[in-house]
Amino acid sequence: MPKKTLRRFALVAAIAPALAFGAPAVSMADAYYGSESSWAGPKGAHHCEVHSKAKDGKSWYSKSCTHAGKHGAGSSSTVSGAH
């Protein structure tokens, strides 16, 4: 085998265990996302929020919207979670 191939093999052999043990830790990272929007004008007003979170192997999602206009008002919400 050429020296270049042996060096590449040695590098991969050295890095592989670190990736094997480090990748699960990365996948257990906590995450959060939040978004909010509002508007108002001559046709009414609207507000919407979205939130999601993943922490300690649990996940949660929430979406809530409200609207008011010349034909009335309304709201909707969705919540979901998993343990």
mmCIF file with all atom_site columns, C-alpha atoms in Angstrom:
data_model
loop_
_atom_site.group_PDB
_atom_site.id
_atom_site.type_symbol
_atom_site.label_atom_id
_atom_site.label_alt_id
_atom_site.label_comp_id
_atom_site.label_asym_id
_atom_site.label_entity_id
_atom_site.label_seq_id
_atom_site.pdbx_PDB_ins_code
_atom_site.Cartn_x
_atom_site.Cartn_y
_atom_site.Cartn_z
_atom_site.occupancy
_atom_site.B_iso_or_equiv
_atom_site.pdbx_formal_charge
_atom_site.auth_seq_id
_atom_site.auth_comp_id
_atom_site.auth_asym_id
_atom_site.auth_atom_id
_atom_site.pdbx_PDB_model_num
ATOM 1  C CA . MET A 1 1  ? 0.000   0.000  0.000  1.00 0.00 ? 1  MET A CA 1
ATOM 2  C CA . PRO A 1 2  ? 1.240   3.500  -0.727 1.00 0.00 ? 2  PRO A CA 1
ATOM 3  C CA . LYS A 1 3  ? 2.078   5.746  2.258  1.00 0.00 ? 3  LYS A CA 1
ATOM 4  C CA . LYS A 1 4  ? -0.775  8.124  1.413  1.00 0.00 ? 4  LYS A CA 1
ATOM 5  C CA . THR A 1 5  ? -3.354  5.322  1.684  1.00 0.00 ? 5  THR A CA 1
ATOM 6  C CA . LEU A 1 6  ? -1.884  4.139  4.997  1.00 0.00 ? 6  LEU A CA 1
ATOM 7  C CA . ARG A 1 7  ? -2.047  7.674  6.401  1.00 0.00 ? 7  ARG A CA 1
ATOM 8  C CA . ARG A 1 8  ? -5.689  8.051  5.374  1.00 0.00 ? 8  ARG A CA 1
ATOM 9  C CA . PHE A 1 9  ? -6.550  4.687  6.905  1.00 0.00 ? 9  PHE A CA 1
ATOM 10 C CA . ALA A 1 10 ? -4.782  5.618  10.151 1.00 0.00 ? 10 ALA A CA 1
ATOM 11 C CA . LEU A 1 11 ? -6.605  8.961  10.280 1.00 0.00 ? 11 LEU A CA 1
ATOM 12 C CA . VAL A 1 12 ? -9.996  7.325  9.766  1.00 0.00 ? 12 VAL A CA 1
ATOM 13 C CA . ALA A 1 13 ? -9.189  4.669  12.378 1.00 0.00 ? 13 ALA A CA 1
ATOM 14 C CA . ALA A 1 14 ? -8.297  7.406  14.878 1.00 0.00 ? 14 ALA A CA 1
ATOM 15 C CA . ILE A 1 15 ? -11.382 9.551  14.217 1.00 0.00 ? 15 ILE A CA 1
ATOM 16 C CA . ALA A 1 16 ? -14.016 6.785  13.971 1.00 0.00 ? 16 ALA A CA 1
ATOM 17 C CA . PRO A 1 17 ? -14.275 6.061  17.737 1.00 0.00 ? 17 PRO A CA 1
ATOM 18 C CA . ALA A 1 18 ? -14.665 9.762  18.533 1.00 0.00 ? 18 ALA A CA 1
ATOM 19 C CA . LEU A 1 19 ? -17.492 10.046 16.007 1.00 0.00 ? 19 LEU A CA 1
ATOM 20 C CA . ALA A 1 20 ? -19.135 6.855  17.257 1.00 0.00 ? 20 ALA A CA 1
ATOM 21 C CA . PHE A 1 21 ? -19.250 8.122  20.838 1.00 0.00 ? 21 PHE A CA 1
ATOM 22 C CA . GLY A 1 22 ? -19.772 11.819 20.054 1.00 0.00 ? 22 GLY A CA 1
ATOM 23 C CA . ALA A 1 23 ? -22.664 11.540 17.587 1.00 0.00 ? 23 ALA A CA 1
ATOM 24 C CA . PRO A 1 24 ? -25.242 10.289 20.148 1.00 0.00 ? 24 PRO A CA 1
ATOM 25 C CA . ALA A 1 25 ? -24.381 13.206 22.428 1.00 0.00 ? 25 ALA A CA 1
ATOM 26 C CA . VAL A 1 26 ? -25.040 15.637 19.587 1.00 0.00 ? 26 VAL A CA 1
ATOM 27 C CA . SER A 1 27 ? -28.414 14.032 18.881 1.00 0.00 ? 27 SER A CA 1
ATOM 28 C CA . MET A 1 28 ? -29.435 14.549 22.523 1.00 0.00 ? 28 MET A CA 1
ATOM 29 C CA . ALA A 1 29 ? -28.941 18.309 22.271 1.00 0.00 ? 29 ALA A CA 1
ATOM 30 C CA . ASP A 1 30 ? -31.789 20.535 23.439 1.00 0.00 ? 30 ASP A CA 1
ATOM 31 C CA . ALA A 1 31 ? -33.538 22.727 20.880 1.00 0.00 ? 31 ALA A CA 1
ATOM 32 C CA . TYR A 1 32 ? -36.126 25.523 20.928 1.00 0.00 ? 32 TYR A CA 1
ATOM 33 C CA . TYR A 1 33 ? -37.930 27.397 18.157 1.00 0.00 ? 33 TYR A CA 1
ATOM 34 C CA . GLY A 1 34 ? -40.354 30.284 18.487 1.00 0.00 ? 34 GLY A CA 1
ATOM 35 C CA . SER A 1 35 ? -42.099 32.481 15.941 1.00 0.00 ? 35 SER A CA 1
ATOM 36 C CA . GLU A 1 36 ? -44.696 35.199 16.300 1.00 0.00 ? 36 GLU A CA 1
ATOM 37 C CA . SER A 1 37 ? -46.482 37.423 13.785 1.00 0.00 ? 37 SER A CA 1
ATOM 38 C CA . SER A 1 38 ? -49.186 40.067 14.054 1.00 0.00 ? 38 SER A CA 1
ATOM 39 C CA . TRP A 1 39 ? -50.878 42.473 11.715 1.00 0.00 ? 39 TRP A CA 1
ATOM 40 C CA . ALA A 1 40 ? -53.763 44.897 11.791 1.00 0.00 ? 40 ALA A CA 1
ATOM 41 C CA . GLY A 1 41 ? -55.457 46.815 9.042  1.00 0.00 ? 41 GLY A CA 1
ATOM 42 C CA . PRO A 1 42 ? -58.808 47.931 7.641  1.00 0.00 ? 42 PRO A CA 1
ATOM 43 C CA . LYS A 1 43 ? -59.958 44.292 7.251  1.00 0.00 ? 43 LYS A CA 1
ATOM 44 C CA . GLY A 1 44 ? -59.213 43.313 10.870 1.00 0.00 ? 44 GLY A CA 1
ATOM 45 C CA . ALA A 1 45 ? -56.379 42.001 12.995 1.00 0.00 ? 45 ALA A CA 1
ATOM 46 C CA . HIS A 1 46 ? -54.504 38.712 13.185 1.00 0.00 ? 46 HIS A CA 1
ATOM 47 C CA . HIS A 1 47 ? -51.990 37.213 15.584 1.00 0.00 ? 47 HIS A CA 1
ATOM 48 C CA . CYS A 1 48 ? -50.223 33.833 15.356 1.00 0.00 ? 48 CYS A CA 1
ATOM 49 C CA . GLU A 1 49 ? -47.572 32.128 17.543 1.00 0.00 ? 49 GLU A CA 1
ATOM 50 C CA . VAL A 1 50 ? -45.640 28.886 17.019 1.00 0.00 ? 50 VAL A CA 1
ATOM 51 C CA . HIS A 1 51 ? -43.391 27.291 19.644 1.00 0.00 ? 51 HIS A CA 1
ATOM 52 C CA . SER A 1 52 ? -41.569 23.970 19.664 1.00 0.00 ? 52 SER A CA 1
ATOM 53 C CA . LYS A 1 53 ? -39.090 22.471 22.091 1.00 0.00 ? 53 LYS A CA 1
ATOM 54 C CA . ALA A 1 54 ? -37.053 19.280 22.403 1.00 0.00 ? 54 ALA A CA 1
ATOM 55 C CA . LYS A 1 55 ? -35.358 18.558 25.719 1.00 0.00 ? 55 LYS A CA 1
ATOM 56 C CA . ASP A 1 56 ? -34.230 15.413 27.518 1.00 0.00 ? 56 ASP A CA 1
ATOM 57 C CA . GLY A 1 57 ? -35.828 13.131 24.911 1.00 0.00 ? 57 GLY A CA 1
ATOM 58 C CA . LYS A 1 58 ? -39.194 14.904 25.153 1.00 0.00 ? 58 LYS A CA 1
ATOM 59 C CA . SER A 1 59 ? -40.732 17.129 22.484 1.00 0.00 ? 59 SER A CA 1
ATOM 60 C CA . TRP A 1 60 ? -43.495 19.729 22.518 1.00 0.00 ? 60 TRP A CA 1
ATOM 61 C CA . TYR A 1 61 ? -45.224 21.783 19.801 1.00 0.00 ? 61 TYR A CA 1
ATOM 62 C CA . SER A 1 62 ? -47.802 24.566 20.092 1.00 0.00 ? 62 SER A CA 1
ATOM 63 C CA . LYS A 1 63 ? -49.513 26.807 17.534 1.00 0.00 ? 63 LYS A CA 1
ATOM 64 C CA . SER A 1 64 ? -52.104 29.445 18.393 1.00 0.00 ? 64 SER A CA 1
ATOM 65 C CA . CYS A 1 65 ? -53.824 31.926 16.068 1.00 0.00 ? 65 CYS A CA 1
ATOM 66 C CA . THR A 1 66 ? -56.509 34.566 16.601 1.00 0.00 ? 66 THR A CA 1
ATOM 67 C CA . HIS A 1 67 ? -58.324 36.743 14.092 1.00 0.00 ? 67 HIS A CA 1
ATOM 68 C CA . ALA A 1 68 ? -60.879 39.498 14.311 1.00 0.00 ? 68 ALA A CA 1
ATOM 69 C CA . GLY A 1 69 ? -62.540 41.182 11.364 1.00 0.00 ? 69 GLY A CA 1
ATOM 70 C CA . LYS A 1 70 ? -65.768 42.692 10.089 1.00 0.00 ? 70 LYS A CA 1
ATOM 71 C CA . HIS A 1 71 ? -67.443 39.254 10.011 1.00 0.00 ? 71 HIS A CA 1
ATOM 72 C CA . GLY A 1 72 ? -66.503 38.309 13.571 1.00 0.00 ? 72 GLY A CA 1
ATOM 73 C CA . ALA A 1 73 ? -63.633 36.830 15.517 1.00 0.00 ? 73 ALA A CA 1
ATOM 74 C CA . GLY A 1 74 ? -62.111 33.400 15.871 1.00 0.00 ? 74 GLY A CA 1
ATOM 75 C CA . SER A 1 75 ? -59.211 31.479 17.294 1.00 0.00 ? 75 SER A CA 1
ATOM 76 C CA . SER A 1 76 ? -57.516 28.134 16.846 1.00 0.00 ? 76 SER A CA 1
ATOM 77 C CA . SER A 1 77 ? -54.838 26.259 18.727 1.00 0.00 ? 77 SER A CA 1
ATOM 78 C CA . THR A 1 78 ? -52.902 23.026 18.385 1.00 0.00 ? 78 THR A CA 1
ATOM 79 C CA . VAL A 1 79 ? -50.740 21.399 21.051 1.00 0.00 ? 79 VAL A CA 1
ATOM 80 C CA . SER A 1 80 ? -48.769 18.174 20.722 1.00 0.00 ? 80 SER A CA 1
ATOM 81 C CA . GLY A 1 81 ? -46.122 16.447 22.801 1.00 0.00 ? 81 GLY A CA 1
ATOM 82 C CA . ALA A 1 82 ? -44.220 13.196 23.116 1.00 0.00 ? 82 ALA A CA 1
ATOM 83 C CA . HIS A 1 83 ? -42.245 11.648 25.971 1.00 0.00 ? 83 HIS A CA 1
#
